[in-house]
Every structure is written in C-alpha cells, then in structure tokens.
XYZ file of C-alpha atoms in Angstrom:
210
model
C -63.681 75.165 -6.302
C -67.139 74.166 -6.271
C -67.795 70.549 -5.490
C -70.251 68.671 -3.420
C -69.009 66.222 -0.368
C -69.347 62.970 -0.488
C -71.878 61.068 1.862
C -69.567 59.131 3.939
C -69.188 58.159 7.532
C -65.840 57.722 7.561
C -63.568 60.011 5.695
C -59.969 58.039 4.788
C -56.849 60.154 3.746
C -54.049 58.723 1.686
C -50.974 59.981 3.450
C -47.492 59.318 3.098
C -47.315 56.461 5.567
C -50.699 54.767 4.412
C -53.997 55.489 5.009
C -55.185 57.205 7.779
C -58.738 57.809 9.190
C -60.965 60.302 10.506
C -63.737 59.224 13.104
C -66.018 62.049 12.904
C -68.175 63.229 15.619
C -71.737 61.361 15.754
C -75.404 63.396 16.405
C -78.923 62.763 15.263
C -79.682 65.455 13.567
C -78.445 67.901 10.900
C -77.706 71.103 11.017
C -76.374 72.651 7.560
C -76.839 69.440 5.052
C -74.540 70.763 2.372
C -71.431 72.814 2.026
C -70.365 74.161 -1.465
C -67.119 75.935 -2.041
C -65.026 74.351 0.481
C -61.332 73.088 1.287
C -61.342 69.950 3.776
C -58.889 69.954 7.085
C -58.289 66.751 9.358
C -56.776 66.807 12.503
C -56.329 62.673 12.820
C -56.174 60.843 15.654
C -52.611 59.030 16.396
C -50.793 57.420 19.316
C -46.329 57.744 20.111
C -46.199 55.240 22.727
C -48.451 55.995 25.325
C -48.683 59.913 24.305
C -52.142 60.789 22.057
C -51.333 63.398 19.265
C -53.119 65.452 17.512
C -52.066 65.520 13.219
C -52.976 68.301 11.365
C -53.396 68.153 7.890
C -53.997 71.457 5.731
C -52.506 70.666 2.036
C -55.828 71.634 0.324
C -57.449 74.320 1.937
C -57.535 77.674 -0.247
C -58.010 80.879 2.032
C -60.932 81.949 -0.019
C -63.049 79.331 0.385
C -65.398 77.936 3.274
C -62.849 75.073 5.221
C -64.390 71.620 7.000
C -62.828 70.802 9.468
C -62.892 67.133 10.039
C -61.729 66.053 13.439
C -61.510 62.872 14.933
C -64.161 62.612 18.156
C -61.077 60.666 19.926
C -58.989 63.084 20.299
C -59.163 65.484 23.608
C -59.468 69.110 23.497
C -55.989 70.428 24.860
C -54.712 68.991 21.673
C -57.411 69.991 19.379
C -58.366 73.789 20.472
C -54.624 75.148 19.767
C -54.402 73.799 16.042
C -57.860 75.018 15.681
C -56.821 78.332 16.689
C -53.495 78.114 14.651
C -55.951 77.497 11.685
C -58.333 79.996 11.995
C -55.928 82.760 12.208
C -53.895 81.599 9.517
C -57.019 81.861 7.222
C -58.024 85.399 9.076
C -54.650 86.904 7.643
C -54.680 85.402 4.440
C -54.336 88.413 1.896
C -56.679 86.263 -0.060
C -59.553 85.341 2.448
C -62.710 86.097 1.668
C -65.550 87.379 4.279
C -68.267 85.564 2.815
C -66.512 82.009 3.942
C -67.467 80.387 6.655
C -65.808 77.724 9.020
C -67.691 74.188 10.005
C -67.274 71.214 11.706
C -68.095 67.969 9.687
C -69.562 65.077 11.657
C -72.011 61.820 10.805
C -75.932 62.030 11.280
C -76.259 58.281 12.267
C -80.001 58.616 11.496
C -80.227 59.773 8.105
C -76.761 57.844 7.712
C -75.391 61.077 5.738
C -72.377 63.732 6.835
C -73.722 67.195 8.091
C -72.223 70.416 9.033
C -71.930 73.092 11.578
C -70.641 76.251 11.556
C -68.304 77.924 14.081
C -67.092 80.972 12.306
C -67.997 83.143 14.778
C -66.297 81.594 17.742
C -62.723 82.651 19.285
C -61.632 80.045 21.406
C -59.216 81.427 25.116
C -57.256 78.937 26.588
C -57.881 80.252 30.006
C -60.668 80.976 32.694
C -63.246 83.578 31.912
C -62.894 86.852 34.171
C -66.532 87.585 34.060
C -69.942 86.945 33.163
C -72.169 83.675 34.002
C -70.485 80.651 33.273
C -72.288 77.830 31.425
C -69.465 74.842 32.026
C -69.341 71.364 30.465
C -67.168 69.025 31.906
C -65.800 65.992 30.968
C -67.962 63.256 32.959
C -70.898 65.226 31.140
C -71.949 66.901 33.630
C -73.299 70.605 33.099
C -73.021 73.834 36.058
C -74.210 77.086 35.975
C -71.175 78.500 38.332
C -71.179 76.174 40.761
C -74.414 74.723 40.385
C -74.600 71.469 38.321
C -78.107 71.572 36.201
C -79.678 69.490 33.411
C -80.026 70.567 30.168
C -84.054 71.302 30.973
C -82.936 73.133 33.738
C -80.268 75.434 32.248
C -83.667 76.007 29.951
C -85.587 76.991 32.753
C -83.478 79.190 34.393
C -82.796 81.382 30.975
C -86.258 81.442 30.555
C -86.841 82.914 34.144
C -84.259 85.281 34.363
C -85.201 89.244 33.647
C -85.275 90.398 30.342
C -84.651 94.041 31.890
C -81.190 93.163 32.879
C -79.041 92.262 30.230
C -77.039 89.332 31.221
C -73.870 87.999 29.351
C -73.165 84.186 29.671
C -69.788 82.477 28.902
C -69.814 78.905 27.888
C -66.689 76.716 29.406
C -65.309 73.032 28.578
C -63.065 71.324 30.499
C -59.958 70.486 27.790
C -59.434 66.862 29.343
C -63.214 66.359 27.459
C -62.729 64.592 24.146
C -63.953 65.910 20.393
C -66.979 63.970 20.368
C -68.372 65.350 23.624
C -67.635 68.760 22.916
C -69.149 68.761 19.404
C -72.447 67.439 21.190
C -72.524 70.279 23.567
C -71.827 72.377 20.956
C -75.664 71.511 19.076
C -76.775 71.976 22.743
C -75.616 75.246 22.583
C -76.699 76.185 18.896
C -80.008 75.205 20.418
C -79.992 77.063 23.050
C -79.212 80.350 20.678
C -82.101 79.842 18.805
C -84.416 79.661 21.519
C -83.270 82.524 23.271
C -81.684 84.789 20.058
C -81.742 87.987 22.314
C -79.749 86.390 25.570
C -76.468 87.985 25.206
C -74.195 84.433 24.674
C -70.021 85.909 24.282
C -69.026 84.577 21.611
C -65.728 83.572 23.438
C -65.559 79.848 24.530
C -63.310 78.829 27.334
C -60.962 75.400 27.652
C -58.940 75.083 30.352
C-alpha cells in the first residue's frame, strides 16, 4: 500500500461513537519528512470518570508494512508503553512481517507547520528498573540525572564528551511512566541527538519506565 500522509496537525478518526482525535506530539524540527508504505495506529486519548485511558486502535495496519504510530501527547506513559509493547510484538510474530519495515512515531513540526516522523524500531521497552549500566533518567518535572546527579542537557554533553574512549561504557536511558507522551517524545529527539553525536558510545537499546 503505497500512499503518501497527509500534512495535517491534527489527525481525526471516524469511530463508532463519533469522531475522535489525536493530539500529536509537538517539536521544531523534522526528523524523517516522509513515510511511504505504511499502516497508521492511534492510541487516543479518553477519560471514564476521573480514570484517563489509553484506546488503541489497529484496524488498518498490515504486518508487512512500516506502522505510524500516532499517539496522543496527553496521555501518560504507564498507559501508553504496554500497548506499545503489545503492538510491536504482535507485528514481530506476524508470519507475514517483513524486516525491511520500520516503526515511527508521528508528531507535528509547528515550524514548518507539516507532520514528521521518527523511528523507534530498534527500541524494546522493560517495565522495570535497569540492573546495570549508567543511567540517563528523565523525569516527569523535566528534570534530567545522570544516577543521582541531576544535569542539563549541555552538561550530559559534556560529560560524554569527557569520559574515556578506552573504557567502553554502556548507558541506559530511564523515564519516569507518570511523564506524559508529549514529554517523552521530546526527550526522545534529545536522545536521537545525542546518538549522532556520539555514534560509537555504547547507548542499550533497552529503555526503562517505571
């Protein structure tokens, strides 16, 4: 199914109990502009009484094609990260999945007013604490620790920059779940950054939310 996506900022659904809406993540820049071959997700944003749920919908997606995932920024990450998962493995043990497909996250560049994409293919998400290895965390109040040091962004910089390239270190990234969508997704262009600048710092490709 090859078909380009729309420019939109706000992708609307027609459902069986109306429409429903998708407020995507927001950033400044893109990353991938255009995505051919793909099958859209949403995971919408919706409120029972005072409780905030999470609905998954999956009625296009084809295994063999690349999926966007469109996810409303609203929506915290204890309810997001387990359908995620739930999604990616269904399309891992499709008998039909291809290896050439990737995975991305739609969101809005606000500057170029267009929808951009980026990929997370790559990443397994645990729902737990990491046993070892330097822990990058982002919390919810946007703060950002190496261990138990909190750090800026130019600092975190810094200090990879410093540390010696004869020892190979292995760094874990970790988000607190409480932390919604919208914050994550930004730390997660923080962190594509921060792979391109230092490509041979060994980065697991394990995130942590707990």
């Amino acid at each position: 199914m090859k078909k380009r996506i729309a420019v939109m900022l706000l992708i609307t659904l027609s459902a069986c109990q109306g429409n429903k809406e998708v407020k995507l993540p927001d950033a400044t820049l893109t990353v991938v502009a255009d995505v051919q071959n793909h099958s859209p997700v949403y995971i919408f944003f919706a409120k029972q009484e005072k409780d905030t749920l999470a609905e998954v919908n999956r009625n296009n997606t084809i295994s063999n094609t690349n999926w966007i995932f469109n996810i409303d920024k609203r929506l915290p990450l204890r309810l997001v990260i387990p359908e995620i998962v739930k999604l990616q493995t269904k399309k891992e043990t499709s008998i039909h999945k291809s290896e050439e497909t990737e995975n991305y996250f739609a969101y809005a560049n606000t500057v170029k007013k267009t929808m951009a994409f980026l990929p997370f293919t790559k990443v397994n998400y645990i729902q737990s604490k990491p046993k070892q290895g330097i822990a990058i965390s982002f919390a919810k109040d946007n703060t950002l620790w190496i261990n138990d040091a909190s750090v800026s962004q130019d600092q975190l910089m810094e200090y990879l920059t410093k540390m010696p390239k004869e020892k190979q270190y292995e760094y874990v990234f970790c988000f607190e779940k409480e932390m919604n969508f919208n914050q994550y997704f930004n730390d997660e262009l923080f962190i594509n950054s921060l792979k391109k600048k230092f490509p041979t710092t060994h980065f697991n490709k394990n995130e942590f939310v707990y």
